[in-house]
Structures are given as structure tokens and as C-alpha cells.
mmCIF file of C-alpha atoms and ligand atoms in Angstrom:
data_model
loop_
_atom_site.group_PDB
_atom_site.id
_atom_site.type_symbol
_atom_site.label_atom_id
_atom_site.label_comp_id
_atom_site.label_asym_id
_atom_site.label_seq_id
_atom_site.Cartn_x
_atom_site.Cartn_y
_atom_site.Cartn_z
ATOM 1 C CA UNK T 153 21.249 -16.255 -1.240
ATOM 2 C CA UNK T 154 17.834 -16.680 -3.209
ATOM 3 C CA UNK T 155 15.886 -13.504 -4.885
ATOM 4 C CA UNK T 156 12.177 -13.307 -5.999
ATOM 5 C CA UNK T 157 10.181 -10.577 -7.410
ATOM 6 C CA UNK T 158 6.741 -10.613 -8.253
ATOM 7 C CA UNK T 159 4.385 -7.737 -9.433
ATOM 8 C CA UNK T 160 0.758 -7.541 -7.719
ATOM 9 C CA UNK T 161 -1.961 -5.370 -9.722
ATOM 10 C CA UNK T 162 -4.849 -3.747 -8.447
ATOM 11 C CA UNK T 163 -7.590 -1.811 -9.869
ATOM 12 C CA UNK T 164 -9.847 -0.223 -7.315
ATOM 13 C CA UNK T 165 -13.271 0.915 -8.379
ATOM 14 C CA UNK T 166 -13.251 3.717 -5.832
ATOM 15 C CA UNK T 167 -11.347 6.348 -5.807
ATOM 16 C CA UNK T 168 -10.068 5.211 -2.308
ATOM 17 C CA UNK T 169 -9.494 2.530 -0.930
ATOM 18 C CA UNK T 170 -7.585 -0.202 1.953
ATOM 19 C CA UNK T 171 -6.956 -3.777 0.899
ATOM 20 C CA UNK T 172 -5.293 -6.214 3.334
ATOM 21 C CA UNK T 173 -2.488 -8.045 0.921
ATOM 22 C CA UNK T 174 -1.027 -10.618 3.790
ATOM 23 C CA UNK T 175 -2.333 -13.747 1.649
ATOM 24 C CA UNK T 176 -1.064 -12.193 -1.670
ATOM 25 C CA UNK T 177 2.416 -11.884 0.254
ATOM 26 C CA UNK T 178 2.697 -15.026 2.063
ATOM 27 C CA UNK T 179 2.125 -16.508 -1.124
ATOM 28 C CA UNK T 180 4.838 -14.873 -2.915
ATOM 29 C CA UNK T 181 6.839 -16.401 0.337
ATOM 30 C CA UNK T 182 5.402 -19.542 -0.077
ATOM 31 C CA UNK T 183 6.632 -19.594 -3.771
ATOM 32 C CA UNK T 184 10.035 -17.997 -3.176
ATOM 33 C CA UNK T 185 11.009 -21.085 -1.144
ATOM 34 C CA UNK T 186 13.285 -18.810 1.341
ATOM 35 C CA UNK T 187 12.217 -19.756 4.870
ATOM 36 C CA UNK T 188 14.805 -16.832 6.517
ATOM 37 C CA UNK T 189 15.181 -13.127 4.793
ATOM 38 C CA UNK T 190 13.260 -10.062 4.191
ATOM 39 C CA UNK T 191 10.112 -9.423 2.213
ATOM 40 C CA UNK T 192 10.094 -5.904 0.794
ATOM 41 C CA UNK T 193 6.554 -4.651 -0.715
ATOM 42 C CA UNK T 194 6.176 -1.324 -2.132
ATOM 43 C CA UNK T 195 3.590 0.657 -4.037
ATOM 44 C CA UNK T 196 4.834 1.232 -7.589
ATOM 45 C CA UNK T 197 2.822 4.121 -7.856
ATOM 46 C CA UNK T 198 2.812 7.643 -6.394
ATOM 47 C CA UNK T 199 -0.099 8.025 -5.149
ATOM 48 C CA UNK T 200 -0.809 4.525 -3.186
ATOM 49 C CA UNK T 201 0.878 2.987 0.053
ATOM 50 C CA UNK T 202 1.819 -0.313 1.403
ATOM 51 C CA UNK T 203 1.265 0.105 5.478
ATOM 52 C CA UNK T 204 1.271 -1.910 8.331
ATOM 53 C CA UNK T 205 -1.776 -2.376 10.860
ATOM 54 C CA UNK T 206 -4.524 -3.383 12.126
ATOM 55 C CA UNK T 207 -7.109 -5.070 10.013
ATOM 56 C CA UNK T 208 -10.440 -3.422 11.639
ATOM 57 C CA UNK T 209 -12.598 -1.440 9.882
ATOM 58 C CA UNK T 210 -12.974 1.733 12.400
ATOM 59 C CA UNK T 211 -9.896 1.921 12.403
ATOM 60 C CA UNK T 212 -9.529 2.356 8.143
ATOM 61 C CA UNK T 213 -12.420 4.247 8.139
ATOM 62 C CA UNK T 214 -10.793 6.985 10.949
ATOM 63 C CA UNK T 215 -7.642 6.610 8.966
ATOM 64 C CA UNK T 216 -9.779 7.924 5.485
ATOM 65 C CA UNK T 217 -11.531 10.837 7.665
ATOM 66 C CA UNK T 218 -8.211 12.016 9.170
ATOM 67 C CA UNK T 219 -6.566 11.943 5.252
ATOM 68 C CA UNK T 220 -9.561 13.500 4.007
ATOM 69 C CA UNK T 221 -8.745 16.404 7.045
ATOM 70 C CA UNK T 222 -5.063 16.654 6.126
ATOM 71 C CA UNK T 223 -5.469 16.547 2.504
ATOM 72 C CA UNK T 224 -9.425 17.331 0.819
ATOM 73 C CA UNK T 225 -9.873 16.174 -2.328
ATOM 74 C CA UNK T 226 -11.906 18.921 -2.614
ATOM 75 C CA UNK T 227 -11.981 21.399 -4.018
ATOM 76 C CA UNK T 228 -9.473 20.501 -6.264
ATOM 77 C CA UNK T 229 -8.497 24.156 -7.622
ATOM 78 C CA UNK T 230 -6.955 24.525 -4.009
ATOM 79 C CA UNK T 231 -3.656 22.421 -5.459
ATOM 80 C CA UNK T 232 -0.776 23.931 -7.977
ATOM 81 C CA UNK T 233 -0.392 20.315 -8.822
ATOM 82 C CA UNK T 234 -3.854 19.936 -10.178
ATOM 83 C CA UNK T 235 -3.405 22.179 -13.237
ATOM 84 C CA UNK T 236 -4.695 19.027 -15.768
ATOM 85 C CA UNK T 237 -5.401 16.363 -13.063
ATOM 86 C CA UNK T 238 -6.765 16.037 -10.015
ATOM 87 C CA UNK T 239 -5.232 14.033 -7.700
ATOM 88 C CA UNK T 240 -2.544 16.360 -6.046
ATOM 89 C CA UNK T 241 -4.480 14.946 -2.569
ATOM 90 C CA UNK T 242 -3.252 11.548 -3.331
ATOM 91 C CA UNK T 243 -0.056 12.208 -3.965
ATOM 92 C CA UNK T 244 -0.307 13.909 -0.202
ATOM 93 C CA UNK T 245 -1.906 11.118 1.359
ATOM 94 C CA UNK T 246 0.433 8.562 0.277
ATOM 95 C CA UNK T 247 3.264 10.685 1.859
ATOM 96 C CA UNK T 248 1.836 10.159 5.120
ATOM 97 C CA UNK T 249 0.977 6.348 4.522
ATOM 98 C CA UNK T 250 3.887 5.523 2.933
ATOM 99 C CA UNK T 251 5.120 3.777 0.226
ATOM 100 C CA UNK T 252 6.655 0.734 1.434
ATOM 101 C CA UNK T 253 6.772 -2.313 4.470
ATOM 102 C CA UNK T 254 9.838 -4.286 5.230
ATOM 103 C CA UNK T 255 9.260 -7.635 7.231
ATOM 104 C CA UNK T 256 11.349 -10.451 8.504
ATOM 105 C CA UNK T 257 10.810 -13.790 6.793
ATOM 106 C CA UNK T 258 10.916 -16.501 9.847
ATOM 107 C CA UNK T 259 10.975 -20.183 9.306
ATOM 108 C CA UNK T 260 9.073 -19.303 6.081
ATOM 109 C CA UNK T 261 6.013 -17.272 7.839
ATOM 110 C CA UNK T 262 6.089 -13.390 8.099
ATOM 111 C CA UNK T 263 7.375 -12.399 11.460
ATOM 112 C CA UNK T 264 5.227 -10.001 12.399
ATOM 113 C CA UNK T 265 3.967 -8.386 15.893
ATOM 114 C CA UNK T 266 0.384 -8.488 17.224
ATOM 115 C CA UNK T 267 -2.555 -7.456 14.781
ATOM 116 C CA UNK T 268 -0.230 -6.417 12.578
ATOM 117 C CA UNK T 269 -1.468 -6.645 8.813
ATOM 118 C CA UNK T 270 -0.019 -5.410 5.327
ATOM 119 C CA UNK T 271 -2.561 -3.548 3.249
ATOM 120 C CA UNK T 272 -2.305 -1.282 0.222
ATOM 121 C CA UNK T 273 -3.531 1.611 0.338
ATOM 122 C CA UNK T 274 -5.279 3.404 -2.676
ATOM 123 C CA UNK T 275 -5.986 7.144 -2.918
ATOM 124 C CA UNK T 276 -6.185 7.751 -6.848
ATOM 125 C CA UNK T 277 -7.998 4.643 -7.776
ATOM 126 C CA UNK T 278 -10.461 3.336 -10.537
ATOM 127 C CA UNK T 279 -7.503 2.638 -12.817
ATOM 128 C CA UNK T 280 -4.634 -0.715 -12.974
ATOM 129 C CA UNK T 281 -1.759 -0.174 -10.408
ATOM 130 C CA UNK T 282 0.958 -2.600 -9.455
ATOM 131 C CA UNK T 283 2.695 -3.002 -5.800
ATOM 132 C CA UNK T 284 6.307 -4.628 -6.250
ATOM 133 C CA UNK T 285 7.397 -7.529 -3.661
ATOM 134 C CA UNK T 286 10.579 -8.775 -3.287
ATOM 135 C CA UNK T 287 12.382 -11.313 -1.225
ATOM 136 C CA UNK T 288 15.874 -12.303 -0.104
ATOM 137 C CA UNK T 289 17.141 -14.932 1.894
ATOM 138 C CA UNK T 290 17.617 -18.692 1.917
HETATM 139 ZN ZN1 ZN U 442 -0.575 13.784 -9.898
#
């Protein structure tokens, strides 16, 4: 069996944000050389996601309004965890998106169903982050 691990690194200049990271991964693929396994990509960071969907732009911008509804950024005195930051929303937010995507590796392409897309998802951005992938197979 072969192993890879790479490190991706982002740094959003918003404080949120969606960035489709199927190229990053099928490079990592592409370089692990394993045409059968698993690809496992998670956010290495509590308050960003790696999800799977679809890559349209209603659709991310419904998905930041119906955050926003579950968890407000503001006002920010409305958390416990804010006491010296201010992101206790992100950490929320990330909950519900996640923090990682498993996906077959098949005859070296990612296997996926219709539409579907890998993005990261940023909710405490405007500083470096990393998202972990790693691969197994042969
Ligand atoms: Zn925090």
C-alpha cells in the first residue's frame, strides 16, 4: 500500500469564504501515483470545513445567509466563547459544514457523483490556514 500527505494553505482576505479545491486535490492524486484508494481532506483548523457540493454560486451564497441565520456573527457579546476573540460563530458554522470529505480514488480520478465538488470552507478568515490531504491505496 502507498501513503501521501500533503498540506494545502489558504489565507482568505474575507472573513468568509467558499473555495472549490478539486484541482488542488486531483493534483495531490496525480502526484501520489495511487490509481485505487481513498483521498481524505480535512480542515486543520477549527473554524473552517472541507464539504462536498455543488459548485454554483446561489447555492454558496444561500449556504452563507442560512449560517449567518444559525450562527450571527453579530453581535459578538451574544457568545461565552468570545470573551478575547470573536469568532465563537465560526467555530459554530464549521460544525454544521464539517470538517472533513472522504472520496474513492478510481483508476486515478476522484470517483465522485454528479455536480459534486470539494471546497473549503472559511468562516474566520484573513489569516494563513492549512487543510490536510491524505491518500492510500496502490
Ligand atoms: Zn475561537
Amino acid at each position: 500500500m502507498k501513503t501521501y500527505r500533503k498540506e494545502l494553505w489558504f489565507e482568505v482576505a474575507t472573513r468568509r469564504a467558499f473555495i472549490n479545491i478539486t484541482p488542488d486535490v486531483q493534483v495531490c492524486i496525480d502526484e501520489s501515483g495511487i490509481r485505487e484508494g481513498l483521498v481524505l481532506i480535512n480542515a486543520m483548523h477549527i473554524t473552517a470545513s472541507v464539504f462536498i457540493n455543488d459548485d454554483e454560486s446561489g447555492l454558496h451564497r444561500d449556504y452563507d445567509v442560512w449560517l449567518e441565520k444559525l450562527a450571527p456573527h453579530e453581535p459578538v457579546s451574544q457568545y461565552r466563547h468570545n470573551r478575547g476573540e470573536d469568532n465563537a460563530d465560526a467555530h459554530m458554522k464549521r460544525q454544521i459544514m464539517g470538517r472533513e470529505s472522504v472520496i474513492a480514488i478510481t483508476g486515478g480520478k476522484l470517483d465522485f457523483g454528479t455536480w459534486e465538488q470539494i471546497f473549503y470552507g472559511e468562516f474566520d478568515g484573513r489569516r494563513k490556514k492549512r487543510v490536510l490531504v491524505k491518500i492510500i491505496g496502490e
